[in-house]
Coordinates of C-alpha atoms in Angstrom, one line a residue:
M1 CA -15.6 -16.5 -33.2
S2 CA -12.3 -18.2 -33.3
D3 CA -9.4 -15.7 -34.0
P4 CA -8.9 -12.2 -32.7
L5 CA -7.7 -11.2 -36.1
D6 CA -11.3 -11.5 -37.3
E7 CA -12.1 -8.5 -35.1
R8 CA -9.2 -6.2 -36.0
D9 CA -11.5 -3.7 -37.7
R10 CA -13.7 -3.6 -34.5
A11 CA -11.0 -3.7 -31.9
G12 CA -12.4 -0.6 -30.1
D13 CA -15.9 -2.0 -29.7
P14 CA -15.2 -3.9 -26.4
L15 CA -13.7 -0.8 -24.9
A16 CA -16.9 1.1 -25.8
V17 CA -18.8 -1.5 -23.8
V18 CA -16.8 -0.7 -20.7
A19 CA -16.8 3.1 -21.3
R20 CA -20.6 3.0 -21.7
E21 CA -21.1 1.3 -18.4
A22 CA -18.4 3.1 -16.4
G23 CA -20.2 6.3 -15.8
A24 CA -23.3 4.8 -14.3
Y25 CA -21.2 2.3 -12.2
L26 CA -18.9 5.0 -10.8
E27 CA -21.9 7.2 -10.0
S28 CA -23.7 4.4 -8.2
L29 CA -20.8 3.8 -5.8
R30 CA -22.1 6.6 -3.5
E31 CA -25.1 4.5 -2.5
R32 CA -24.3 0.9 -3.4
L33 CA -23.7 -1.7 -0.8
V34 CA -20.0 -2.2 -0.5
H35 CA -20.6 -5.9 -0.9
D36 CA -24.0 -7.5 -1.7
G37 CA -23.9 -11.2 -0.7
T38 CA -27.1 -11.9 -2.7
K39 CA -25.1 -11.2 -5.8
D40 CA -22.5 -13.9 -5.1
A41 CA -24.5 -16.3 -7.2
L42 CA -23.3 -14.4 -10.2
L43 CA -19.8 -15.8 -9.6
D44 CA -21.0 -19.1 -11.0
D45 CA -21.5 -17.4 -14.3
L46 CA -17.7 -17.0 -14.5
D47 CA -17.3 -20.8 -14.5
G48 CA -17.9 -23.5 -17.0
P49 CA -15.8 -25.3 -19.6
L50 CA -13.3 -23.5 -21.7
P51 CA -15.2 -22.4 -24.8
V52 CA -14.3 -24.2 -28.0
T53 CA -15.7 -21.5 -30.2
G54 CA -15.6 -18.1 -28.4
D55 CA -18.5 -15.6 -28.1
G56 CA -16.5 -12.7 -29.5
A57 CA -15.0 -9.8 -27.7
V58 CA -18.1 -7.6 -27.3
A59 CA -20.3 -10.4 -25.9
A60 CA -17.5 -11.6 -23.6
V61 CA -16.8 -8.2 -22.2
Q62 CA -20.6 -7.4 -21.8
E63 CA -20.8 -10.6 -19.7
L64 CA -17.8 -9.7 -17.7
V65 CA -19.1 -6.2 -17.0
R66 CA -22.5 -7.6 -16.0
I67 CA -21.0 -10.1 -13.6
G68 CA -18.4 -7.7 -12.2
T69 CA -20.6 -4.7 -11.5
G70 CA -22.9 -7.0 -9.7
A71 CA -20.6 -9.3 -7.8
A72 CA -17.6 -7.2 -7.1
T73 CA -16.6 -5.9 -3.7
H74 CA -17.0 -2.2 -4.5
S75 CA -13.8 -1.1 -2.8
S76 CA -13.6 2.0 -5.1
G77 CA -16.5 3.4 -3.2
P78 CA -16.5 5.7 -0.2
R79 CA -17.3 3.2 2.6
F80 CA -14.7 0.5 2.1
F81 CA -12.7 0.9 5.3
H82 CA -11.2 -2.6 5.5
F83 CA -7.4 -2.9 5.4
V84 CA -5.9 0.4 4.1
V85 CA -7.3 0.7 0.6
G86 CA -7.7 3.8 -1.5
G87 CA -9.9 4.1 -4.5
S88 CA -8.8 5.3 -7.9
T89 CA -9.2 8.9 -8.9
P90 CA -10.9 9.7 -12.2
A91 CA -7.5 10.6 -13.7
A92 CA -5.8 7.5 -12.4
I93 CA -8.5 5.2 -13.9
A94 CA -8.2 6.9 -17.3
G95 CA -4.4 6.6 -17.0
D96 CA -4.7 2.9 -16.2
W97 CA -6.9 2.4 -19.2
T98 CA -4.3 4.2 -21.3
A99 CA -1.6 1.9 -19.9
S100 CA -3.6 -1.1 -21.1
L101 CA -4.4 0.5 -24.4
L102 CA -0.8 1.2 -25.2
D103 CA 0.5 -2.0 -23.6
Q104 CA 4.0 -0.8 -23.2
V105 CA 7.0 -3.1 -22.4
A106 CA 8.1 -0.9 -19.5
G107 CA 11.3 -2.6 -18.4
M108 CA 13.8 -1.4 -21.1
W109 CA 14.3 2.0 -22.8
P110 CA 14.5 0.5 -26.4
A111 CA 11.2 -1.3 -25.9
S112 CA 9.4 1.9 -24.7
P113 CA 11.0 5.3 -24.2
L114 CA 7.5 6.5 -23.3
A115 CA 7.2 4.1 -20.3
T116 CA 10.7 4.7 -19.2
R117 CA 10.5 8.5 -19.3
A118 CA 7.1 8.5 -17.6
E119 CA 8.6 6.3 -14.7
T120 CA 11.6 8.6 -14.4
V121 CA 9.3 11.7 -14.2
V122 CA 6.8 10.2 -11.7
L123 CA 9.6 9.0 -9.4
R124 CA 10.9 12.6 -9.4
W125 CA 7.5 14.0 -8.7
L126 CA 6.9 11.5 -5.9
K127 CA 10.2 12.5 -4.3
E128 CA 9.1 16.1 -4.4
L129 CA 5.7 15.2 -2.9
F130 CA 7.3 13.3 0.0
G131 CA 10.3 15.7 0.6
L132 CA 12.9 13.1 -0.4
P133 CA 16.2 14.3 -1.8
E134 CA 16.3 14.5 -5.6
S135 CA 19.5 12.4 -5.6
F136 CA 17.6 9.3 -4.4
G137 CA 17.3 6.5 -7.0
G138 CA 14.0 4.7 -7.3
V139 CA 11.8 2.1 -9.1
L140 CA 8.1 1.4 -9.3
T141 CA 6.9 -2.0 -8.1
P142 CA 3.6 -3.8 -7.9
S143 CA 3.2 -3.4 -4.2
A144 CA 4.8 -2.3 -0.9
T145 CA 5.9 -5.9 -0.4
L146 CA 7.9 -5.9 -3.6
A147 CA 9.1 -2.4 -2.8
H148 CA 10.4 -3.9 0.5
V149 CA 12.1 -6.6 -1.6
A150 CA 13.8 -3.9 -3.7
G151 CA 15.0 -1.8 -0.7
L152 CA 16.0 -4.8 1.5
A153 CA 17.8 -6.5 -1.4
C154 CA 19.9 -3.3 -1.6
A155 CA 20.5 -3.6 2.2
R156 CA 21.4 -7.3 1.8
Y157 CA 23.9 -6.5 -0.9
W158 CA 25.4 -3.7 1.3
W159 CA 25.6 -6.0 4.3
A160 CA 27.2 -8.9 2.4
D161 CA 29.7 -6.5 0.9
K162 CA 31.0 -5.8 4.4
Y163 CA 32.0 -9.5 4.5
G164 CA 33.6 -9.2 1.0
V165 CA 30.8 -11.2 -0.7
D166 CA 28.9 -10.3 -3.8
V167 CA 25.6 -11.7 -2.7
T168 CA 24.0 -11.2 -6.2
S169 CA 26.4 -13.7 -7.8
R170 CA 27.3 -15.9 -4.8
G171 CA 24.2 -15.9 -2.7
L172 CA 24.0 -16.1 1.1
A173 CA 25.8 -19.5 1.6
G174 CA 28.5 -19.2 4.2
L175 CA 27.4 -15.9 5.6
P176 CA 25.9 -15.4 9.1
V177 CA 22.3 -14.4 9.5
M178 CA 21.8 -10.7 8.5
P179 CA 20.6 -8.9 11.7
V180 CA 17.3 -7.0 11.1
F181 CA 16.0 -4.9 13.9
S182 CA 12.6 -3.1 14.3
S183 CA 10.0 -2.1 16.7
G184 CA 6.7 -4.0 17.5
L185 CA 5.0 -1.8 14.8
V186 CA 6.7 -3.8 12.0
H187 CA 4.3 -5.1 9.3
V188 CA 4.1 -8.6 8.0
S189 CA 5.1 -7.4 4.5
T190 CA 8.6 -6.7 5.8
R191 CA 8.9 -10.2 7.1
K192 CA 7.6 -11.6 3.8
A193 CA 10.2 -9.6 1.9
L194 CA 13.0 -11.1 4.1
Q195 CA 11.5 -14.5 3.4
I196 CA 11.6 -13.9 -0.3
L197 CA 15.2 -12.7 -0.1
G198 CA 16.3 -15.8 1.7
C199 CA 17.1 -14.0 4.9
G200 CA 14.4 -15.7 6.9
R201 CA 11.0 -14.3 7.9
D202 CA 11.6 -14.9 11.6
T203 CA 15.1 -13.6 11.8
L204 CA 13.8 -10.0 12.4
R205 CA 14.1 -9.0 16.0
T206 CA 11.7 -6.5 17.6
F207 CA 12.6 -4.1 20.4
A208 CA 9.4 -2.8 22.1
R209 CA 9.0 -1.0 25.4
D210 CA 5.2 -1.5 25.7
D211 CA 2.4 -3.8 24.5
A212 CA 1.6 -1.2 21.7
G213 CA 4.9 -2.1 20.1
R214 CA 6.6 1.3 20.5
V215 CA 10.4 1.1 20.0
D216 CA 12.8 0.6 22.8
L217 CA 15.7 2.7 21.6
D218 CA 18.1 1.8 24.3
A219 CA 17.7 -1.9 23.8
M220 CA 18.2 -1.5 20.0
D221 CA 21.2 0.7 20.6
A222 CA 22.8 -2.1 22.7
A223 CA 22.0 -4.7 20.1
L224 CA 23.5 -2.6 17.3
A225 CA 26.7 -2.3 19.4
R226 CA 26.9 -6.0 19.8
V227 CA 26.9 -6.6 16.1
G228 CA 29.2 -3.8 15.3
G229 CA 26.7 -1.9 13.3
R230 CA 26.4 -4.6 10.6
A231 CA 22.6 -4.6 10.7
V232 CA 19.5 -3.3 9.1
I233 CA 17.0 -1.1 11.0
V234 CA 13.4 -1.1 9.8
A235 CA 11.5 2.1 10.8
N236 CA 7.7 2.0 10.5
L237 CA 5.8 5.1 9.4
G238 CA 2.1 4.3 9.9
E239 CA 1.1 1.1 11.7
V240 CA -2.0 -0.7 10.4
N241 CA -4.0 -0.8 13.6
T242 CA -3.6 2.7 14.9
G243 CA -1.5 4.7 12.5
D244 CA 1.3 4.9 15.1
S245 CA 4.8 5.6 13.9
D246 CA 8.4 5.0 15.0
P247 CA 10.5 8.1 15.8
I248 CA 12.2 8.1 12.4
A249 CA 14.8 10.8 13.3
D250 CA 15.9 8.9 16.4
L251 CA 16.3 5.7 14.4
A252 CA 18.3 7.7 11.8
D253 CA 20.5 8.8 14.6
L254 CA 21.1 5.2 15.7
A255 CA 21.8 4.1 12.2
E256 CA 24.3 7.0 11.7
R257 CA 26.0 6.3 15.0
H258 CA 26.5 2.6 14.3
G259 CA 26.9 2.7 10.6
A260 CA 23.7 0.6 10.1
W261 CA 21.3 0.6 7.1
L262 CA 18.0 2.4 7.7
H263 CA 14.9 1.1 5.8
V264 CA 11.6 3.0 6.2
D265 CA 8.3 1.3 5.7
G266 CA 6.0 4.2 4.7
A267 CA 3.3 2.1 3.0
F268 CA 0.7 4.7 3.7
G269 CA 2.3 6.8 6.5
L270 CA 4.7 8.4 4.1
F271 CA 1.8 10.6 3.0
A272 CA 2.0 12.3 6.4
A273 CA 4.7 14.4 4.8
L274 CA 2.1 16.1 2.7
S275 CA 0.5 18.0 5.5
P276 CA 2.1 20.5 7.9
R277 CA -0.2 18.9 10.6
T278 CA 1.5 15.5 10.3
A279 CA 4.8 16.2 8.6
H280 CA 6.7 15.8 12.0
L281 CA 5.9 12.1 11.8
A282 CA 7.9 11.8 8.7
R283 CA 10.8 13.9 9.9
G284 CA 14.1 11.9 9.3
V285 CA 12.8 9.9 6.3
E286 CA 15.2 11.9 4.1
R287 CA 18.1 10.4 6.0
A288 CA 17.1 6.8 5.3
D289 CA 19.0 4.5 3.0
S290 CA 15.8 3.0 1.5
V291 CA 12.1 4.1 1.7
T292 CA 9.0 2.3 0.5
A293 CA 5.4 3.2 0.0
D294 CA 2.2 2.0 -1.8
G295 CA 0.4 3.9 -4.5
H296 CA -2.9 2.0 -4.2
K297 CA -3.4 3.2 -0.7
W298 CA -3.3 7.0 -0.1
L299 CA -2.2 7.9 -3.7
N300 CA -5.5 6.5 -4.9
V301 CA -4.2 4.8 -8.0
P302 CA -5.3 1.3 -9.2
Y303 CA -3.8 -1.9 -8.0
E304 CA -0.9 -2.8 -8.4
S305 CA 1.3 0.2 -7.4
G306 CA 4.2 0.6 -5.1
F307 CA 7.5 2.5 -5.1
S308 CA 10.9 2.0 -3.6
F309 CA 13.5 4.8 -3.1
V310 CA 17.2 4.2 -2.3
R311 CA 19.7 6.8 -1.3
D312 CA 22.2 5.5 -3.8
Q313 CA 20.7 4.1 -7.0
A314 CA 23.9 2.1 -7.6
W315 CA 22.7 -0.3 -4.9
L316 CA 19.6 -1.1 -6.9
S317 CA 21.8 -1.8 -10.0
R318 CA 24.1 -4.1 -7.9
A319 CA 21.1 -5.9 -6.4
F320 CA 19.1 -6.5 -9.6
G321 CA 21.3 -5.7 -12.6
A322 CA 24.4 -7.3 -14.3
W323 CA 22.5 -10.2 -15.7
G324 CA 25.2 -11.0 -18.2
A325 CA 22.7 -11.3 -21.1
A326 CA 24.2 -9.8 -24.3
Y327 CA 20.9 -8.8 -25.8
L328 CA 19.9 -6.6 -22.9
P329 CA 21.2 -3.0 -23.3
D330 CA 23.0 -1.0 -20.6
A331 CA 21.5 2.1 -19.1
D332 CA 22.6 5.5 -20.5
G333 CA 21.6 8.7 -18.6
E334 CA 17.8 8.9 -18.8
R335 CA 17.7 5.8 -20.9
V336 CA 17.1 3.7 -17.8
N337 CA 16.3 0.0 -17.9
Y338 CA 14.1 -0.3 -14.9
N339 CA 13.9 -4.1 -15.0
M340 CA 17.5 -4.0 -13.8
L341 CA 16.6 -1.8 -10.8
G342 CA 13.9 -4.0 -9.3
P343 CA 12.5 -7.5 -8.9
E344 CA 10.4 -7.6 -12.1
S345 CA 11.6 -8.3 -15.6
S346 CA 8.3 -8.0 -17.5
R347 CA 6.6 -4.8 -16.3
R348 CA 3.5 -2.9 -17.4
A349 CA 3.6 0.9 -17.6
R350 CA 2.3 1.5 -14.1
A351 CA 3.8 5.0 -14.2
L352 CA 1.0 6.2 -16.5
P353 CA -1.9 6.3 -14.0
I354 CA 0.5 7.8 -11.4
W355 CA 1.5 10.5 -14.0
A356 CA -2.1 11.2 -14.9
T357 CA -3.3 11.7 -11.3
L358 CA -0.3 13.8 -10.2
R359 CA -0.7 15.9 -13.3
A360 CA -4.4 16.3 -12.7
Y361 CA -4.4 17.2 -9.0
G362 CA -0.9 18.3 -8.2
R363 CA 0.7 18.8 -4.8
D364 CA -2.1 21.0 -3.5
G365 CA -4.8 18.5 -4.5
Y366 CA -3.1 15.7 -2.7
R367 CA -2.5 17.8 0.4
E368 CA -6.1 18.7 0.5
M369 CA -7.2 15.1 0.1
V370 CA -4.8 13.9 2.9
E371 CA -6.0 16.7 5.2
R372 CA -9.6 15.8 4.5
H373 CA -8.9 12.2 5.5
L374 CA -7.2 13.4 8.6
D375 CA -10.3 15.3 9.5
V376 CA -12.6 12.4 8.6
A377 CA -10.5 10.0 10.8
A378 CA -10.5 12.5 13.7
H379 CA -14.2 12.9 13.4
L380 CA -14.6 9.2 13.5
G381 CA -12.6 9.1 16.7
E382 CA -14.8 11.8 18.2
L383 CA -17.9 9.9 17.3
V384 CA -16.5 6.7 18.9
E385 CA -15.6 8.6 22.1
A386 CA -19.1 10.1 22.3
A387 CA -20.8 6.7 21.9
P388 CA -21.6 5.0 25.2
D389 CA -21.1 1.5 23.7
L390 CA -17.9 2.1 21.8
E391 CA -14.3 2.4 23.1
L392 CA -11.5 4.2 21.4
L393 CA -8.3 2.3 22.0
A394 CA -5.6 4.6 20.7
P395 CA -5.3 8.3 19.7
V396 CA -6.2 9.0 16.1
Q397 CA -2.9 10.1 14.5
L398 CA -3.3 9.6 10.8
C399 CA -6.1 7.9 8.8
I400 CA -7.0 5.1 11.2
A401 CA -9.4 4.9 14.2
C402 CA -8.9 1.9 16.4
F403 CA -11.9 1.0 18.6
R404 CA -14.2 -1.8 19.8
F405 CA -17.8 -2.4 20.7
R406 CA -18.1 -2.4 24.4
P407 CA -21.7 -2.3 25.7
D408 CA -22.6 -2.1 29.4
G409 CA -22.8 -5.4 31.2
V410 CA -20.5 -7.4 28.9
P411 CA -17.5 -8.7 30.9
E412 CA -14.0 -8.2 29.5
E413 CA -13.5 -11.9 28.8
R414 CA -16.5 -11.9 26.4
L415 CA -15.6 -8.8 24.4
D416 CA -13.3 -10.4 21.9
A417 CA -15.9 -13.0 20.9
L418 CA -18.6 -10.3 20.7
N419 CA -16.5 -8.1 18.5
A420 CA -15.5 -11.0 16.2
R421 CA -19.2 -11.8 15.7
L422 CA -19.9 -8.1 15.0
G423 CA -17.1 -8.0 12.5
E424 CA -18.6 -11.0 10.6
A425 CA -22.0 -9.3 10.7
L426 CA -20.6 -6.0 9.5
L427 CA -19.0 -7.6 6.4
A428 CA -22.2 -9.7 5.7
D429 CA -24.4 -6.6 6.0
G430 CA -22.4 -4.8 3.3
R431 CA -23.5 -1.2 3.9
V432 CA -20.1 -0.4 5.2
Y433 CA -16.9 -2.5 5.2
A434 CA -14.6 -2.7 8.1
G435 CA -13.1 -6.0 9.4
T436 CA -11.4 -6.8 12.7
S437 CA -7.8 -7.1 13.7
T438 CA -5.9 -7.7 17.0
Y439 CA -4.4 -4.9 18.9
R440 CA -2.7 -5.3 22.3
G441 CA -4.4 -8.7 22.5
M442 CA -7.9 -7.3 21.9
T443 CA -10.2 -7.9 18.9
V444 CA -10.7 -4.5 17.4
F445 CA -12.0 -2.5 14.4
R446 CA -9.5 -0.3 12.6
P447 CA -11.3 1.5 9.7
A448 CA -9.0 3.5 7.5
P449 CA -10.7 6.2 5.4
V450 CA -8.2 6.9 2.5
N451 CA -10.6 6.9 -0.4
W452 CA -10.9 10.2 -2.3
R453 CA -14.7 9.9 -2.2
T454 CA -14.9 9.5 1.6
T455 CA -16.4 12.3 3.7
K456 CA -17.5 12.7 7.3
A457 CA -21.0 11.4 6.4
D458 CA -19.5 8.1 5.5
V459 CA -17.9 7.5 8.9
E460 CA -21.0 8.7 10.6
R461 CA -22.8 5.9 8.7
L462 CA -20.2 3.5 9.8
V463 CA -20.7 4.3 13.5
D464 CA -24.5 4.0 13.1
V465 CA -24.3 0.6 11.4
V466 CA -21.7 -0.7 13.9
R467 CA -23.9 0.3 16.8
E468 CA -27.1 -1.1 15.2
L469 CA -25.5 -4.5 14.4
G470 CA -23.7 -4.5 17.7
A471 CA -26.9 -4.3 19.6
A472 CA -28.3 -7.1 17.5
V473 CA -25.4 -9.5 18.0
A474 CA -25.1 -8.7 21.7
D475 CA -28.7 -9.9 22.4

């Protein structure tokens, strides 16, 4: 086979291969190992010289499905607790297949009114879901990091404008360092966004009152006064080790008092707004100048999905638009050109899986899922506290339980090495997946149950496996 044109009358056949295998694979996720190291040998089957004459679409896709279903890390299953990774709901998977099927050019209205209108609709639905004002502008991005880039690019434009500089056209040359203040809960993705924007990864200053990173409001207040309010405050809603959050409303008060820009990192914590039990954590987000979150975390849509909301959409246009290319059309009402409101030019129609899942399950369905995960995480915390060889290191506030293995007789100075070995053993074992992190100087586990399939039985299994392997590595 040498030319895809030869297969134009059978173009749907490769899709049928995937559809035929999808049901059995998805059903198997309930009992599969999250990762089976014995199947890593299949990865070699991906390799080899570039074919001169191809195998044809059906044969190639059959081989890809065979290798993938065997060698993949099955992060769509219910026991992948590493990082903060959701699965993909059935509707979201189908919506993503539809996005690939239609292959829309999603950046400009003339190229795809469908993709543009879908993005406009889902941004409105997401604002309703999170309780953000309808007047906020927004754009879909590939990730929370790129959502930070969008929001902080607006902040950078706002800040440079105070010096009379159009940073979009002139850049940062000649300007002082843009002050960016946060608590110790700040995530590395914020620093990466500042790095991409040319502001400097390490220019961000943290103000923490304890070794958990909680914000020192008085120290930040004084720092804002010293720079005359020309600064960006980054508030963190949901920290990755414990789920802890900054007091958003208090930081909004600081921003308002000093005239600073407030950016909220709500990568997964923004979903706290969905439940009356946790909505207080998100109080004040509606007062922010920019807000970011991930879709491939608690929204349970496929990678890659993020969203950025900005109080005044004009800032997005100033930060990313005005290219000066005559062939690119201007926006007109709902005929938005989203490639002029964010960091991407070529964009896939990532609104379609979001539209499908929100249409399928609605506000109530997502509230129920979030509250189930809150219950699952709380149950995990209770199991840890009840186990004599486990130690809960922080209150369970959202979807993360932070703990370590601490058997009797092991001195404090050996616990970090012991937990690191246990982390390696846990990932190699594959029955459950939860890696280690560092919290308050300690090596810890911080499993995050945010997959729509996950139930209390899955975290019970996690605790059983951790204790079993812990006993083995401690000998």
